[in-house]
Amino acid sequence: RCGAGWLQDGRRVPPAHQVGLTQGQHGDQFHKMIYEWFVLALIVLCTLVPSLVVAATTRNSIASWYQDLKKPAWNPPNWLFGPVWTVLYLAMSVAVWLVWKEEPSAIWAFRLYAVQLLLNHLWSPTFFLLKKPGWAFALLAVLWIAITATAGLFFYHSATAGKLMLPYLGWVSFAGCLNYRIWKDNPSV
């Protein structure tokens, strides 16, 4: 048999009251799950939307000023940055969501996440709009410290959340090296 109330192997799914859940508890778990997914969607939006705004405001500078800068041979192609940042922002969102699920009162972890996210979103305007690679490099150094501290706090609450921050830390480390090289190779900016 297959269908509602049956597993694929033919066993009947026990009613909620037989697995230790009252109908109300079963409904409460469903609502909790919906709420958790809503919070994740909200976190993703709060993480991604500012980055989309920043990307839109810096697009012209990337197409003009940035193209004329001397860059190292290991500079990734411009098309790669969007997909990489999207994956990183999604991983960061899941990380903060896991901390929230584990410890909703982890206020310092959430504050630090917000600080590092703000620093992250300030980097592109500093580098591309203000055309200040030196300032952007200093900002990246502070961002790196904030990410490290955030990852540490996340690890405290959820090892998985802490690990999800590591690719971001790695990419920002790489971006810092690239930023530094561009700054030093273009002394006139």
PDB file of N, CA and C in Angstrom, residues 1-3 6-11:
ATOM      1  N   ARG A   1       0.838  -1.184   0.000  1.00  0.00           N
ATOM      2  CA  ARG A   1       0.000   0.000   0.000  1.00  0.00           C
ATOM      3  C   ARG A   1       0.879   1.240   0.000  1.00  0.00           C
ATOM      4  N   CYS A   2       0.375   2.276  -0.534  1.00  0.00           N
ATOM      5  CA  CYS A   2       1.087   3.540  -0.548  1.00  0.00           C
ATOM      6  C   CYS A   2       0.047   4.645  -0.452  1.00  0.00           C
ATOM      7  N   GLY A   3       0.447   5.802  -0.010  1.00  0.00           N
ATOM      8  CA  GLY A   3      -0.480   6.914   0.101  1.00  0.00           C
ATOM      9  C   GLY A   3      -0.459   7.474   1.498  1.00  0.00           C
ATOM     10  N   TRP A   6       0.742   5.750   5.011  1.00  0.00           N
ATOM     11  CA  TRP A   6       1.512   4.528   4.744  1.00  0.00           C
ATOM     12  C   TRP A   6       2.926   4.887   4.295  1.00  0.00           C
ATOM     13  N   LEU A   7       3.896   4.108   4.736  1.00  0.00           N
ATOM     14  CA  LEU A   7       5.272   4.242   4.274  1.00  0.00           C
ATOM     15  C   LEU A   7       5.440   3.445   2.993  1.00  0.00           C
ATOM     16  N   GLN A   8       6.514   3.685   2.262  1.00  0.00           N
ATOM     17  CA  GLN A   8       6.731   2.981   0.998  1.00  0.00           C
ATOM     18  C   GLN A   8       6.898   1.479   1.189  1.00  0.00           C
ATOM     19  N   ASP A   9       7.407   1.059   2.337  1.00  0.00           N
ATOM     20  CA  ASP A   9       7.610  -0.379   2.550  1.00  0.00           C
ATOM     21  C   ASP A   9       6.336  -1.080   3.039  1.00  0.00           C
ATOM     22  N   GLY A  10       5.209  -0.380   3.048  1.00  0.00           N
ATOM     23  CA  GLY A  10       3.939  -0.998   3.407  1.00  0.00           C
ATOM     24  C   GLY A  10       3.552  -0.866   4.866  1.00  0.00           C
ATOM     25  N   ARG A  11       4.453  -0.334   5.704  1.00  0.00           N
ATOM     26  CA  ARG A  11       4.102  -0.163   7.119  1.00  0.00           C
ATOM     27  C   ARG A  11       3.221   1.065   7.274  1.00  0.00           C
TER      28      ARG A  11
END
